[in-house]
Coordinates of C-alpha atoms in Angstrom, one line a residue:
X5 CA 119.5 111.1 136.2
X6 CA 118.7 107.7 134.8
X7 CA 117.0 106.7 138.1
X8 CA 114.5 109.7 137.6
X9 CA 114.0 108.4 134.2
X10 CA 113.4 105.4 135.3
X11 CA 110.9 106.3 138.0
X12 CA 109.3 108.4 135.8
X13 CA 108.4 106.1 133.1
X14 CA 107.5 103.5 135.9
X15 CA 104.7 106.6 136.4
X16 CA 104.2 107.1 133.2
X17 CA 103.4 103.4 132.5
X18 CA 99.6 103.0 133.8
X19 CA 98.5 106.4 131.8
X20 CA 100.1 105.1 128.9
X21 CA 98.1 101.9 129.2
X22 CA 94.8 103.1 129.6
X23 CA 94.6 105.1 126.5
X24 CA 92.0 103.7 124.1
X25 CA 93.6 101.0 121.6
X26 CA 94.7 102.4 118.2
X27 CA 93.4 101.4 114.8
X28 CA 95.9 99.7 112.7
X29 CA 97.5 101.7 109.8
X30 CA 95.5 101.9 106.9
X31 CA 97.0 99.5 104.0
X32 CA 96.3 101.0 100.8
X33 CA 96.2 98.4 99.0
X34 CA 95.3 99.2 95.1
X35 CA 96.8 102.5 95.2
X36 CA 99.9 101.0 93.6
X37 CA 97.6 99.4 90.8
X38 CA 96.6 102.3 89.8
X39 CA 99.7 104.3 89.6
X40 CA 101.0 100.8 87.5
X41 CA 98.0 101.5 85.1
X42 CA 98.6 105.1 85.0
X43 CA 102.3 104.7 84.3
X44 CA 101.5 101.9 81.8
X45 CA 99.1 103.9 79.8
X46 CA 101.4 107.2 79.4
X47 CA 104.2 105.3 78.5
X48 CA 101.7 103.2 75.4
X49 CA 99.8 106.4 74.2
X50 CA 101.8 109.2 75.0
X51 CA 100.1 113.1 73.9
X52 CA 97.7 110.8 72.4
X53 CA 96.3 110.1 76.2
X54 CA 93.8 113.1 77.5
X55 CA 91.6 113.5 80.3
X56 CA 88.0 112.2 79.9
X57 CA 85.2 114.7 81.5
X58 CA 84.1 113.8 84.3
X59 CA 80.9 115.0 85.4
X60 CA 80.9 118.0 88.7
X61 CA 80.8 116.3 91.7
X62 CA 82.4 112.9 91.0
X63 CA 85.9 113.5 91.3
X64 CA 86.0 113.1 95.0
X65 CA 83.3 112.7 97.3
X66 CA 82.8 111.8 101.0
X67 CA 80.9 110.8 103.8
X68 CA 81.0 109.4 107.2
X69 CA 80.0 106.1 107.8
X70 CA 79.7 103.6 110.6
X71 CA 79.0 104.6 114.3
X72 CA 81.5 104.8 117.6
X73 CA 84.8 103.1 117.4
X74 CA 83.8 101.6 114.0
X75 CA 83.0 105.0 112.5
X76 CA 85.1 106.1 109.7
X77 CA 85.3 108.5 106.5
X78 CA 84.7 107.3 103.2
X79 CA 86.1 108.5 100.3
X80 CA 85.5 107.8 96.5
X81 CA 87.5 109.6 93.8
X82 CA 87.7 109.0 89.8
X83 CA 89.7 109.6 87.1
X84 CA 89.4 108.8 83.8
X85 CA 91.3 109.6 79.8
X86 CA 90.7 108.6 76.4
X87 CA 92.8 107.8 73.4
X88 CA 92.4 107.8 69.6
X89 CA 91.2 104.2 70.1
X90 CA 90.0 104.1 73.9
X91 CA 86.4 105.9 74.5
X92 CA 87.2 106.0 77.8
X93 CA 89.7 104.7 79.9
X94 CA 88.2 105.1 84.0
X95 CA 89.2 104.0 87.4
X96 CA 86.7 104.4 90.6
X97 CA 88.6 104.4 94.1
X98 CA 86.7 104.1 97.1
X99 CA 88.2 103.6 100.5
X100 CA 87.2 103.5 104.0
X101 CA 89.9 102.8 106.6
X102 CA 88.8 100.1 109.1
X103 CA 85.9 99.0 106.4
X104 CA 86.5 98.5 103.1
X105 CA 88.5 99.6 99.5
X106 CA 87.6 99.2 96.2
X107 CA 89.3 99.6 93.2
X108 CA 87.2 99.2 89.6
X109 CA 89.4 99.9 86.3
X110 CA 87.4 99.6 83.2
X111 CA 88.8 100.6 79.7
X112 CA 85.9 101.3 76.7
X113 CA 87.2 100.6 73.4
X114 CA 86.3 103.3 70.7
X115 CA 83.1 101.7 68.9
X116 CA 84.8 101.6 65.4
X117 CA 87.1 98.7 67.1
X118 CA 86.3 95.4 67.9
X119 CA 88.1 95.3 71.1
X120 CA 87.6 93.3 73.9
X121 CA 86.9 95.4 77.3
X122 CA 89.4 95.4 80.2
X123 CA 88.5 95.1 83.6
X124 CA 90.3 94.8 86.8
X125 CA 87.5 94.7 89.8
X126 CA 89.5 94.3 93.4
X127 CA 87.3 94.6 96.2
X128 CA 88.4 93.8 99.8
X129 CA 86.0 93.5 102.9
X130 CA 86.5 92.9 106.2
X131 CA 85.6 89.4 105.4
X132 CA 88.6 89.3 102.5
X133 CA 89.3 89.8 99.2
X134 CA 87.0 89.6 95.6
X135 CA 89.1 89.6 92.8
X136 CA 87.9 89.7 89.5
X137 CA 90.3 90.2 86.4
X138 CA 89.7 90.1 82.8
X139 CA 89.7 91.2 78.8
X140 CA 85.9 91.4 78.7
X141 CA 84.8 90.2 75.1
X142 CA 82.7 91.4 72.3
X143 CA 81.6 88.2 71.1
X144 CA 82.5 83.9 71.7
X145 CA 83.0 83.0 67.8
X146 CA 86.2 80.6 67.3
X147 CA 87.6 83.1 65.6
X148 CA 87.3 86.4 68.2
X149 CA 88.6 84.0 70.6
X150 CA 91.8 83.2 69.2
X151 CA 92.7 86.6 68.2
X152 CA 92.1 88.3 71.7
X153 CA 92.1 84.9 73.9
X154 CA 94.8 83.2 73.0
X155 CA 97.3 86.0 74.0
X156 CA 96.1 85.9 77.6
X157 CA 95.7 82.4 77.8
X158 CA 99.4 81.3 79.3
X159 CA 98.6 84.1 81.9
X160 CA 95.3 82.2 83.2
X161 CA 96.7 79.1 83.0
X162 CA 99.6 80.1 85.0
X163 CA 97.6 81.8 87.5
X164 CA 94.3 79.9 88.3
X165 CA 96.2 77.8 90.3
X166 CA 97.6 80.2 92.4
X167 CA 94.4 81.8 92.7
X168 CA 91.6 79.4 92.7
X169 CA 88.2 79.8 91.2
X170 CA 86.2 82.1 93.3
X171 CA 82.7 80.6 92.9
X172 CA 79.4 80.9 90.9
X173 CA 78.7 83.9 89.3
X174 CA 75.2 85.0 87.8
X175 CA 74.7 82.8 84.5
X176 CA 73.1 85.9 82.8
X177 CA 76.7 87.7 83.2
X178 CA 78.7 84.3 81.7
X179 CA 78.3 86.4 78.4
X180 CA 80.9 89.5 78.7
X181 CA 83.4 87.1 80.6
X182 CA 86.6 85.1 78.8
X183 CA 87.2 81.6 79.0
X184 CA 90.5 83.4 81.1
X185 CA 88.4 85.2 83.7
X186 CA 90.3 85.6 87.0
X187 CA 88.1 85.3 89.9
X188 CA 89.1 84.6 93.0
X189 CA 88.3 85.3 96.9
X190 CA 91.2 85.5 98.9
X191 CA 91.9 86.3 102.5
X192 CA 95.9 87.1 102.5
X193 CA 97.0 90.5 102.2
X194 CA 100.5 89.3 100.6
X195 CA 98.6 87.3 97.6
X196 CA 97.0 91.2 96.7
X197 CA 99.7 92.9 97.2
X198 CA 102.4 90.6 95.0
X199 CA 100.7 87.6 92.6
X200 CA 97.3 89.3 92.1
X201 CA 99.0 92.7 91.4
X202 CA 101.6 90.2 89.2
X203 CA 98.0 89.1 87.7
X204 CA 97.1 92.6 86.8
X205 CA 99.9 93.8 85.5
X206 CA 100.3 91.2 83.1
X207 CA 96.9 91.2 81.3
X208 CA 97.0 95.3 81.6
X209 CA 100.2 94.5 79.1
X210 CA 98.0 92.0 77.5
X211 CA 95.5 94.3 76.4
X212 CA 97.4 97.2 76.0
X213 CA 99.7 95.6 73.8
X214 CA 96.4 94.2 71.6
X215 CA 95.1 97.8 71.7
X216 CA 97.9 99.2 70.1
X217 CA 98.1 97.1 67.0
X218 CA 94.2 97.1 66.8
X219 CA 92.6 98.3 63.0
X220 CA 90.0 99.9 62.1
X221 CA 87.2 98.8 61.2
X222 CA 85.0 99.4 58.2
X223 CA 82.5 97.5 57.5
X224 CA 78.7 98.6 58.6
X225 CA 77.4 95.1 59.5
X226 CA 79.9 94.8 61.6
X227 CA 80.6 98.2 63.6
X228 CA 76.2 97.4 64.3
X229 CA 77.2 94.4 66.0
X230 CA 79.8 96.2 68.0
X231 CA 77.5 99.2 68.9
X232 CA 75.2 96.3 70.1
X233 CA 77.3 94.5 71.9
X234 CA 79.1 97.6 74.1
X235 CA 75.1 98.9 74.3
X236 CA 74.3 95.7 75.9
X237 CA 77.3 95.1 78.3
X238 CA 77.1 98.7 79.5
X239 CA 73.2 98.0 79.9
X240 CA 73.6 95.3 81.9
X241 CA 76.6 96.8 83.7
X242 CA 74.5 99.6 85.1
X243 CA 71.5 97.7 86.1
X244 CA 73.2 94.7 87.5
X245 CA 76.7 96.8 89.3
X246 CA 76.8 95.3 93.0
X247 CA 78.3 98.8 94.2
X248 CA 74.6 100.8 93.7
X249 CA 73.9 99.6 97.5
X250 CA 76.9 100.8 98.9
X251 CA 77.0 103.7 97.0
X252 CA 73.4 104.4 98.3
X253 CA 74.8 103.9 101.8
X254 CA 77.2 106.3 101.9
X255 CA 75.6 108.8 99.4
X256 CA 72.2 108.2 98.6
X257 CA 70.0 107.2 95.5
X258 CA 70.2 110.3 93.7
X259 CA 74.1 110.5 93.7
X260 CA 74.3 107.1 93.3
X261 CA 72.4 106.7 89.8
X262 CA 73.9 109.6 88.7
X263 CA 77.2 108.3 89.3
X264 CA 76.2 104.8 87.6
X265 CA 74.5 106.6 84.6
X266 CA 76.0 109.6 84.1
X267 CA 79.5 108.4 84.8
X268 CA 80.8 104.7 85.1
X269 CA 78.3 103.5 82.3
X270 CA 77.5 106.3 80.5
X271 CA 77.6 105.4 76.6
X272 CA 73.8 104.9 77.1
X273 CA 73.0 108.4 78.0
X274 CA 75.5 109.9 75.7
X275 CA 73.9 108.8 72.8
X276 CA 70.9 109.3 73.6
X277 CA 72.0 113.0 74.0
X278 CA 74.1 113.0 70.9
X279 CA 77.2 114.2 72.3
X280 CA 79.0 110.4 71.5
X281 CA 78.5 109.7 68.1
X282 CA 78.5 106.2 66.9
X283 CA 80.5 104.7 63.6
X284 CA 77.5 103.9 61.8

């Protein structure tokens, strides 16, 4: 018996071979970044987090992309809550095995607080990995920056070595980043997966933790300046987001702006149409 099964996986052995190579298996990389942040945010808000509307159409969406042995599905999905102090709390996936993933997680303060943004922006290419962490602030006074700074400031200092400065960034965008801005282009799947996830996790607690003992504020001058300044990042955010070609690629202009406007950055649009009303 064992000579038979030896002869006839000798046979079996040139078929076996010839079959076309397999692609390796897909390593989802921010999928555990996003359950973190979704575990993290139920456990901080509790009842008080609820499901922020997203428009028909935009929860998931694909395409196919890519031609032969390189062609592949794309998939982009979003979810997105709000809290009594969050306008809205979002995360856009988009993966393509064999191509790319993307994972963009951007919290919107409510406009009566003078909250810094969150963003966590992890891209990875065939060509690597752009990483770009942050509380996003409302203004550069001395005095914004040590209340929102200063608690994040041992976690960049303790991570910009680890994961060096990725390069110049557009000088017009200098204005909605913090002196602890992590950005950084990596090519090791390990670094992602532990001390940028490490990275993540940290300022997420950061911010949450700032979030929850954030008051209200009061005073008309001020709650103008804050409409102004979320108006203007979100402006600029729209205009300026590097995924409107890819988005455009895989599912064409009108999708794409819709997505942008009506969606990702939508404070604009909503009130314009009144159904977000401002503090003052």
């Amino acid at each position: 018996a064992s000579a038979a099964a030896s002869a006839a996986d000798s046979a079996a052995a040139p078929a076996a071979s010839s079959s076309p190579p397999q692609p390796p298996p897909f390593n989802d990389l921010y999928a555990p970044y996003l359950k973190h942040a979704t575990a993290r945010l139920e456990e901080a808000f509790g009842s008080d987090l609820q499901p922020y509307p997203i428009p028909a159409g935009f929860e998931k969406t694909s395409a196919e992309t890519g031609k032969g042995a390189r062609k592949t599905t794309v998939v982009t999905t979003s979810v997105a809550w709000k809290t009594t102090k969050l306008r809205q709390v979002r995360a856009a996936s988009v993966k393509a095995p064999g191509a790319l993933q993307v994972l963009n997680f951007v919290v919107f303060p409510e406009l009566k607080y003078d909250l810094p943004f969150f963003g966590g922006d992890l891209v990875t290419l065939p060509g690597g990995h752009l990483i770009a962490i942050d509380m996003q602030p409302l203004f550069h006074d001395d005095a914004y920056k040590a209340r929102f700074g200063k608690p994040i400031a041992p976690l960049f200092a303790r991570y910009k070595d680890v994961l060096p400065w990725g390069g110049d960034f557009p000088e017009e965008a200098a204005q909605f980043f913090s002196d602890n801005f992590l950005w950084t282009r990596l090519q090791d799947d390990s670094l992602v997966e532990t001390t940028v996830f490490d990275a993540f996790k940290e300022y997420l607690d950061a911010y949450l933790d700032i979030v929850i003992n954030a008051e209200e504020i009061t005073d008309p001058q001020h709650l103008a300046r804050i409409k102004d300044r979320h108006v203007a990042y979100l402006h600029y955010r729209a205009e300026k987001d590097p995924a409107r070609g890819m988005f455009r690629r895989f599912y064409g202009d009108e999708w794409t702006e819709e997505y942008i406007h009506g969606f990702l950055f939508d404070l604009e649009r909503k009130i314009e149409d009144g159904s977000y009303k401002c503090p003052v």
